[in-house]
PDB file of N, CA and C in Angstrom:
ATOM      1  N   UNK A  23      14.113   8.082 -10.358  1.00 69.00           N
ATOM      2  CA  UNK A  23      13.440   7.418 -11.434  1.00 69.00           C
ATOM      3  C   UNK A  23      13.412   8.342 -12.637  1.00 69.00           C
ATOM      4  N   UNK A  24      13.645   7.950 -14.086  1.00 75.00           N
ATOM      5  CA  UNK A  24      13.522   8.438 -15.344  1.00 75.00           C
ATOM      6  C   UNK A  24      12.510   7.840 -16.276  1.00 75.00           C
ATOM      7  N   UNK A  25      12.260   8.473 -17.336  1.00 77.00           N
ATOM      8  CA  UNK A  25      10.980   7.653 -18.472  1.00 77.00           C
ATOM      9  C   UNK A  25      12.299   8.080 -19.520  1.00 77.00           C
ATOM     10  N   UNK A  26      12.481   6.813 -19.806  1.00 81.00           N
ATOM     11  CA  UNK A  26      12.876   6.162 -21.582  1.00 81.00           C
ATOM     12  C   UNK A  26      12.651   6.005 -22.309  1.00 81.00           C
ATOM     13  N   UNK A  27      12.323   6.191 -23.460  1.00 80.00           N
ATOM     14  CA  UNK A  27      11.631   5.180 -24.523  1.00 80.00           C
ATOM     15  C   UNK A  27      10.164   4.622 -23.729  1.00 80.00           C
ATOM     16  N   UNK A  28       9.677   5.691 -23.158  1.00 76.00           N
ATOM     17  CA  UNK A  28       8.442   4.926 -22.611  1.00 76.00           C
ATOM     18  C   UNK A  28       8.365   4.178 -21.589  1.00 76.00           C
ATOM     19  N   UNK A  29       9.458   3.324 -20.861  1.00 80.00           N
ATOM     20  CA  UNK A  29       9.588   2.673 -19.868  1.00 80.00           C
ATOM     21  C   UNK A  29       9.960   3.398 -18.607  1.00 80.00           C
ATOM     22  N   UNK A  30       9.513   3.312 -17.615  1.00 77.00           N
ATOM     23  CA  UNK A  30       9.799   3.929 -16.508  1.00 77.00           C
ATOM     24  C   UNK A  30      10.919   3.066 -15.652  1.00 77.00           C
ATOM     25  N   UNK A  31      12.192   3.838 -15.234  1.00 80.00           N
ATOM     26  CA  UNK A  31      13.533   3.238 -15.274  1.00 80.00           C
ATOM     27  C   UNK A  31      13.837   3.738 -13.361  1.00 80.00           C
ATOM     28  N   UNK A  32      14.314   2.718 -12.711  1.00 78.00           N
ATOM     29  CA  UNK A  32      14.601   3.095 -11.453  1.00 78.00           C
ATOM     30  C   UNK A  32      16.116   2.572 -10.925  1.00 78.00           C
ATOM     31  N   UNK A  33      16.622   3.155 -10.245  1.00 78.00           N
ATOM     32  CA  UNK A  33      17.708   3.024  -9.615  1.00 78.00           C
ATOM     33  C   UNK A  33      17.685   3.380  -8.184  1.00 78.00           C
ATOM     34  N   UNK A  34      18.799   2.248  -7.180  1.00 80.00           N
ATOM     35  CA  UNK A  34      18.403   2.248  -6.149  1.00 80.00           C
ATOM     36  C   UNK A  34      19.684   3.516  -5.921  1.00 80.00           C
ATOM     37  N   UNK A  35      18.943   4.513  -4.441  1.00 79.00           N
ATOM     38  CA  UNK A  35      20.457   5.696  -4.270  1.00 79.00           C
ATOM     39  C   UNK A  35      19.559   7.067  -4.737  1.00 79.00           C
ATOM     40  N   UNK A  36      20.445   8.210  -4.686  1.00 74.00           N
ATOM     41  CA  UNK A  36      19.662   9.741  -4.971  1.00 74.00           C
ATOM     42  C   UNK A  36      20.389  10.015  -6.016  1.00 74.00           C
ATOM     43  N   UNK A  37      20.173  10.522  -7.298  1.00 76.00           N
ATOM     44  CA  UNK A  37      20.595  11.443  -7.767  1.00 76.00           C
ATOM     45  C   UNK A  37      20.558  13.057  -7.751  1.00 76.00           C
ATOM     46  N   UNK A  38      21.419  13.606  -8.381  1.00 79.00           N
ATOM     47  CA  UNK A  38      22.071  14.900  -7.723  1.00 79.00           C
ATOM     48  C   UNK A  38      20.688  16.427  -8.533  1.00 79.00           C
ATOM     49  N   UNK A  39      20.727  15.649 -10.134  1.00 83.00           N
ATOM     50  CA  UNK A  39      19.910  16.949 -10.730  1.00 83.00           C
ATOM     51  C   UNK A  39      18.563  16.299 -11.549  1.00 83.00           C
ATOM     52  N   UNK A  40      17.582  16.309  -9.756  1.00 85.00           N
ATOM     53  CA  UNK A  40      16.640  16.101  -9.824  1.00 85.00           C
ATOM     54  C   UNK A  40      15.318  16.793 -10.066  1.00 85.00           C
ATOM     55  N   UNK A  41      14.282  17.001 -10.737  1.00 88.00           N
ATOM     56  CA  UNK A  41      13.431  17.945 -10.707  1.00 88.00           C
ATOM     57  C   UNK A  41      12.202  18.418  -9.933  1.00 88.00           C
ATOM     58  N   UNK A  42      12.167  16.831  -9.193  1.00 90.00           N
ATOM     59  CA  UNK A  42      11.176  16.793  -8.239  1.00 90.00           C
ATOM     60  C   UNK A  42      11.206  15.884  -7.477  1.00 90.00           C
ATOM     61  N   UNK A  43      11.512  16.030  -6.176  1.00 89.00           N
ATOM     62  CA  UNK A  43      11.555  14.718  -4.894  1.00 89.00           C
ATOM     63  C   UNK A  43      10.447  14.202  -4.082  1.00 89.00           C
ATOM     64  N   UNK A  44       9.751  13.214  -4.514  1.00 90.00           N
ATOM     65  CA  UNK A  44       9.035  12.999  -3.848  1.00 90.00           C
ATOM     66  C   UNK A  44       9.078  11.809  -2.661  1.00 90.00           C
ATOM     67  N   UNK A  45       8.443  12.197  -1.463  1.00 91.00           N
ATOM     68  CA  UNK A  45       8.773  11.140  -0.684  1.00 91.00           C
ATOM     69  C   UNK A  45       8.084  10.722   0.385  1.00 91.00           C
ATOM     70  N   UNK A  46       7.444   9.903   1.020  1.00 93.00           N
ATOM     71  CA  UNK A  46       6.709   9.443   1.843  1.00 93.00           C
ATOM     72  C   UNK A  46       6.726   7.430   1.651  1.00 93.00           C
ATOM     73  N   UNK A  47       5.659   7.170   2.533  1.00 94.00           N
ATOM     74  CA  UNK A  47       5.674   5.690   2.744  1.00 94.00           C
ATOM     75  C   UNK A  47       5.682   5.482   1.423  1.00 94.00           C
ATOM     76  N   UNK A  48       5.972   3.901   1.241  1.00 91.00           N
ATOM     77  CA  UNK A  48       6.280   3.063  -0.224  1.00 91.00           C
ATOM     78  C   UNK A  48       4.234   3.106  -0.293  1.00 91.00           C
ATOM     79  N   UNK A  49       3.037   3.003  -0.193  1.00 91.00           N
ATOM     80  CA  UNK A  49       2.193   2.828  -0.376  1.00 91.00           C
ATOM     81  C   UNK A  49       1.803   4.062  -1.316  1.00 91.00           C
ATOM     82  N   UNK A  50       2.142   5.164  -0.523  1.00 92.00           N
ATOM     83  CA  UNK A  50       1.203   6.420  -0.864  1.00 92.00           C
ATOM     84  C   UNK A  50       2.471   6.999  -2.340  1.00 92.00           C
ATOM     85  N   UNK A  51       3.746   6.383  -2.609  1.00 89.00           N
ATOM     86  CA  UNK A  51       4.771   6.647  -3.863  1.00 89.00           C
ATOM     87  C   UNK A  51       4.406   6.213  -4.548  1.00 89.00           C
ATOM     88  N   UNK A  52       3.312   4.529  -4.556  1.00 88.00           N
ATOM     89  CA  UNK A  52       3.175   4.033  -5.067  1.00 88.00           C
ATOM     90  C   UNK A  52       1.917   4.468  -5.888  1.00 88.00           C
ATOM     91  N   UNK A  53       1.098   5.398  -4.726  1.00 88.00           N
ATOM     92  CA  UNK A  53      -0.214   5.900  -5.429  1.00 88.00           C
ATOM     93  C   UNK A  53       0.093   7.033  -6.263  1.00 88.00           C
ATOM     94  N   UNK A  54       1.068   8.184  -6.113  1.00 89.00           N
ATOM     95  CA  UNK A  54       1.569   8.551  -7.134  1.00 89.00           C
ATOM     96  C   UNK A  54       2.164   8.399  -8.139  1.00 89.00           C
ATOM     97  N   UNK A  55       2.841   7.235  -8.354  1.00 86.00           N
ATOM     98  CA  UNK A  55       3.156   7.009  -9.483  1.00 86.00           C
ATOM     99  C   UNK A  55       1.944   6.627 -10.332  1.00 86.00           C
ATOM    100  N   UNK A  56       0.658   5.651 -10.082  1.00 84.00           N
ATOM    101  CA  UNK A  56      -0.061   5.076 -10.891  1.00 84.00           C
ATOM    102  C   UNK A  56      -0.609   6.152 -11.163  1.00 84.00           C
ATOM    103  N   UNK A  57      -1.008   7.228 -10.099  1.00 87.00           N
ATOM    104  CA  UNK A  57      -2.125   8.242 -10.559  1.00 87.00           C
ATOM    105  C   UNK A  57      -1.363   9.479  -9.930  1.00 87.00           C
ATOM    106  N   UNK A  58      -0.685  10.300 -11.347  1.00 88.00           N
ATOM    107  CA  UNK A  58       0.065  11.351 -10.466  1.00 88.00           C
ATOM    108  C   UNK A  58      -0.532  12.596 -10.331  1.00 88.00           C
ATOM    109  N   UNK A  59      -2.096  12.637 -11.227  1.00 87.00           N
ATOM    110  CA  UNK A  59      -3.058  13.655 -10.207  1.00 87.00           C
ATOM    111  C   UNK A  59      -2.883  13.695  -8.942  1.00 87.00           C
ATOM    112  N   UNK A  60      -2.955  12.821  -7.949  1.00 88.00           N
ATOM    113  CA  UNK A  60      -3.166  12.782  -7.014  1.00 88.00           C
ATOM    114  C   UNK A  60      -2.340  12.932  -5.815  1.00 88.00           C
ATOM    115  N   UNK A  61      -1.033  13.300  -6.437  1.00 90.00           N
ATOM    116  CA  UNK A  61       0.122  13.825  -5.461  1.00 90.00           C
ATOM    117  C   UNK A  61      -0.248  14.965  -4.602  1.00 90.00           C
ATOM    118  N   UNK A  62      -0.883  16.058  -5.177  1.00 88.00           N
ATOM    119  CA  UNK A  62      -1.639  17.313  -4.937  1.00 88.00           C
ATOM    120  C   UNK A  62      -2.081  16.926  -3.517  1.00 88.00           C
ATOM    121  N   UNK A  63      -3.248  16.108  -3.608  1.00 91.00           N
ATOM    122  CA  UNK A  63      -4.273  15.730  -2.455  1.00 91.00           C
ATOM    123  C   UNK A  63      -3.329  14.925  -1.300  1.00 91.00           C
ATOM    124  N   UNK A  64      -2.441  14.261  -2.038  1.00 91.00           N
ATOM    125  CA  UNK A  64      -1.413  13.249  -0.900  1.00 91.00           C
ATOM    126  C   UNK A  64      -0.536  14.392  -0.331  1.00 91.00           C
ATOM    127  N   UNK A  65      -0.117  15.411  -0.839  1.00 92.00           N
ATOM    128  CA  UNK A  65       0.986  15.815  -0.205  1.00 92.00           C
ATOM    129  C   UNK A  65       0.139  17.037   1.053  1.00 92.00           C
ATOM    130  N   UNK A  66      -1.345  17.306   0.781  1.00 92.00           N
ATOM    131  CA  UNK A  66      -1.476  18.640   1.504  1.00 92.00           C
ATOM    132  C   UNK A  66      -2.460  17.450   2.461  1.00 92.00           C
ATOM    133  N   UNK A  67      -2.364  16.222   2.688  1.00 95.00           N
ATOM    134  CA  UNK A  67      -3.097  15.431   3.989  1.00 95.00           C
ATOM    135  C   UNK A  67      -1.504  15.468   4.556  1.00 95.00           C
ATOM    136  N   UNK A  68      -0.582  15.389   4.403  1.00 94.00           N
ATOM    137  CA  UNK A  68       0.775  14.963   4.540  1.00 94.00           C
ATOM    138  C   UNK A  68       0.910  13.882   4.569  1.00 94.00           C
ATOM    139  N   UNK A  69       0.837  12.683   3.433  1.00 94.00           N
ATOM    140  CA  UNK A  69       0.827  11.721   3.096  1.00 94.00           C
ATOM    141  C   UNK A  69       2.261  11.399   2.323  1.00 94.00           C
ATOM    142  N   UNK A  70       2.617  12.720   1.331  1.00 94.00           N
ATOM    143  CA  UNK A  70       4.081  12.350   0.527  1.00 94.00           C
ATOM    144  C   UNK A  70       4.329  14.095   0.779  1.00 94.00           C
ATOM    145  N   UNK A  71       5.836  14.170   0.589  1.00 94.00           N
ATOM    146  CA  UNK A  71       6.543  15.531   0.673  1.00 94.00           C
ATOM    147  C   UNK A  71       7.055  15.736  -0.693  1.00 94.00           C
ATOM    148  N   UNK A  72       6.240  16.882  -1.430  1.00 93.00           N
ATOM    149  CA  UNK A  72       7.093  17.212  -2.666  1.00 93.00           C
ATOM    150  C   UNK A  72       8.107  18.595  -2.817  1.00 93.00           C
ATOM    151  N   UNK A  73       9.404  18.076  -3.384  1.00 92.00           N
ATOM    152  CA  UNK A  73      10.005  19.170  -3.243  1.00 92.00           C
ATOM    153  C   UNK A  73      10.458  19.231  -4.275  1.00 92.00           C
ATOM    154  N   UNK A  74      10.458  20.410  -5.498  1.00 92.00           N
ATOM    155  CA  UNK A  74      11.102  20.688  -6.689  1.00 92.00           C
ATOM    156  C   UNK A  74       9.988  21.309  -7.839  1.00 92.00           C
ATOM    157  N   UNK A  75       9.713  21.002  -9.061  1.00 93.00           N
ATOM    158  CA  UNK A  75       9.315  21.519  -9.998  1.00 93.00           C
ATOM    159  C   UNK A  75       7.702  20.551  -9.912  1.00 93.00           C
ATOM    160  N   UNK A  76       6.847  20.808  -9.189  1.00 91.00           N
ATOM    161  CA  UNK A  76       5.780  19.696  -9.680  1.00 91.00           C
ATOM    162  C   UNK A  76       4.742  19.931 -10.763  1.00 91.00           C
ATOM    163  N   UNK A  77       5.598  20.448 -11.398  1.00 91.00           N
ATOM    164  CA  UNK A  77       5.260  20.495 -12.996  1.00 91.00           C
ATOM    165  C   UNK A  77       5.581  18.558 -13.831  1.00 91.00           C
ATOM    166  N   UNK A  78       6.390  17.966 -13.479  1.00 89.00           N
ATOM    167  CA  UNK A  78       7.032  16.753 -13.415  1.00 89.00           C
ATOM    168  C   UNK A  78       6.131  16.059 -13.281  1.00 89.00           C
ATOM    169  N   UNK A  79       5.076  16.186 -12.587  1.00 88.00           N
ATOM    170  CA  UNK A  79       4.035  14.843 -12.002  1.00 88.00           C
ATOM    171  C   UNK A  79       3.281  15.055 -13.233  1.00 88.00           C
ATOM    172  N   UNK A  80       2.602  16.394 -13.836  1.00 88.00           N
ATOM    173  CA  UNK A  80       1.816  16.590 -15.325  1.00 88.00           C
ATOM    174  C   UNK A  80       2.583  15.741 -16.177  1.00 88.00           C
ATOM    175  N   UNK A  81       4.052  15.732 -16.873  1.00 87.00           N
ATOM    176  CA  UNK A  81       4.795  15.579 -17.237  1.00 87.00           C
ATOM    177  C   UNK A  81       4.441  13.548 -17.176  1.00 87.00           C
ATOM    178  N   UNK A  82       4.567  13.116 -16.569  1.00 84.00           N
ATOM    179  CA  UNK A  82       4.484  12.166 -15.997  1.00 84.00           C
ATOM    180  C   UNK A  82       3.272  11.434 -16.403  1.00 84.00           C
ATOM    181  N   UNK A  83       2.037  12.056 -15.976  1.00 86.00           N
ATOM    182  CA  UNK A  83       0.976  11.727 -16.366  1.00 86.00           C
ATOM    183  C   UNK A  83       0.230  12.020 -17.759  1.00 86.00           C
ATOM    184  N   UNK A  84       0.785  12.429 -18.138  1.00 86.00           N
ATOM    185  CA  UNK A  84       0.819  12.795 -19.936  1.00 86.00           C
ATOM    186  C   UNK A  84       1.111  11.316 -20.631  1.00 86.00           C
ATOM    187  N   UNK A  85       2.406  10.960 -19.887  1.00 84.00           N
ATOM    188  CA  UNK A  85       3.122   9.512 -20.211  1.00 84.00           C
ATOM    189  C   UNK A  85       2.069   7.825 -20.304  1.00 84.00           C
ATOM    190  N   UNK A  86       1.386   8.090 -19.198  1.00 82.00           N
ATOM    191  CA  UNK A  86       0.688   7.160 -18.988  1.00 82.00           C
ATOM    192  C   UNK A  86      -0.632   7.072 -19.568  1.00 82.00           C
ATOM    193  N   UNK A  87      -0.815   5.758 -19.934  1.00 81.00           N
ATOM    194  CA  UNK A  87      -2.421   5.886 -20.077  1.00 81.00           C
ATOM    195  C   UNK A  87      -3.590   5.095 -19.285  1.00 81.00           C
ATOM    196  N   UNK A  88      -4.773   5.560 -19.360  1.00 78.00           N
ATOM    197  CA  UNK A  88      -5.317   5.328 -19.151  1.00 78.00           C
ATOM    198  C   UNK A  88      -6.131   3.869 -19.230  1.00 78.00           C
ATOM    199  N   UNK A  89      -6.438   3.258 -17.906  1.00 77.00           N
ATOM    200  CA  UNK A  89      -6.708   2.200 -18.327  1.00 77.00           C
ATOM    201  C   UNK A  89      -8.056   1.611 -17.674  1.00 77.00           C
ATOM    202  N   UNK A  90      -8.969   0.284 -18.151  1.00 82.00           N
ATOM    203  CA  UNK A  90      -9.892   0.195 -16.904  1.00 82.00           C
ATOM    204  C   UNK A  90      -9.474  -1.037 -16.074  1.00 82.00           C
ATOM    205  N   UNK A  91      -9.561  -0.673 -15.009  1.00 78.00           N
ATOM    206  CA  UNK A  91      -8.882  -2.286 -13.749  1.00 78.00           C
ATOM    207  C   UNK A  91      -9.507  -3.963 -13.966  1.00 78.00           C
ATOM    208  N   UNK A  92     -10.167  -3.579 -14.479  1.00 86.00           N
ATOM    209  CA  UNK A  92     -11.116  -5.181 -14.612  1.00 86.00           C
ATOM    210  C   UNK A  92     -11.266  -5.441 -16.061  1.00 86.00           C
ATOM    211  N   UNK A  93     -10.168  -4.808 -16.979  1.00 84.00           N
ATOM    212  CA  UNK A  93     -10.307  -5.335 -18.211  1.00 84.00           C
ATOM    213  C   UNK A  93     -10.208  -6.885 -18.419  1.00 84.00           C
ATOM    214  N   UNK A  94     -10.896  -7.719 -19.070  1.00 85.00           N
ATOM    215  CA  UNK A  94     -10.404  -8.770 -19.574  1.00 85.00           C
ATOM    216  C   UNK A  94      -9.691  -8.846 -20.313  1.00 85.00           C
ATOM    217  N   UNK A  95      -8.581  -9.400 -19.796  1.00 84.00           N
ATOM    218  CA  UNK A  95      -7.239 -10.064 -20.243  1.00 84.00           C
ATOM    219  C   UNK A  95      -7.068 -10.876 -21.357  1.00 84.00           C
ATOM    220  N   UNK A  96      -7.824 -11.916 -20.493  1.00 86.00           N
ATOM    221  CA  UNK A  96      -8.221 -13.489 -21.499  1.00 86.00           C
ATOM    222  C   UNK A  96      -9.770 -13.772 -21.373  1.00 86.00           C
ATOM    223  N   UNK A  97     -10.600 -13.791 -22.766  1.00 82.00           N
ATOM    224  CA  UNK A  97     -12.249 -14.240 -22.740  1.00 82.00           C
ATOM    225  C   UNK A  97     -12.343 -15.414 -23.201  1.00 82.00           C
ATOM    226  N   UNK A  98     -13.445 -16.462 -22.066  1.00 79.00           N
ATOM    227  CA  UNK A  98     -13.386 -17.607 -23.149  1.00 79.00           C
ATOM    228  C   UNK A  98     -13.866 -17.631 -23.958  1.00 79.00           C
TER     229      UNK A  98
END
């Protein structure tokens, strides 16, 4: 996976010059991506395996913002 123009871009397969591999079940990838604080805590329960620069996950989370879950969308 890469960030573009802001969009976060995926392709199925490995690429070769990667900076950081992360990997475990699709649930707990999934919790790192939304919140990539939390790779830290996932990887030392052994939840995801990181291997490379995890400087990348800061990197990452710089990108994103912050949001609250129960915003209203649409008010009548």
């Amino acid at each position: 996976m890469w960030v573009r123009r802001g969009v976060l871009n995926a392709r199925q397969g490995m690429a070769t010059d990667v900076r950081l591999k992360v990997s475990g079940p699709t649930a707990a990838l999934v919790g790192v991506l939304l919140n990539p604080a939390s790779a830290g805590k996932l990887a030392g329960s052994g939840a995801v395996m990181l291997d490379g620069d995890v400087t990348a996950l800061g990197e990452l989370a710089a990108l994103q913002d912050d949001f609250e879950p129960t915003f209203p969308i649409v008010t009548p």
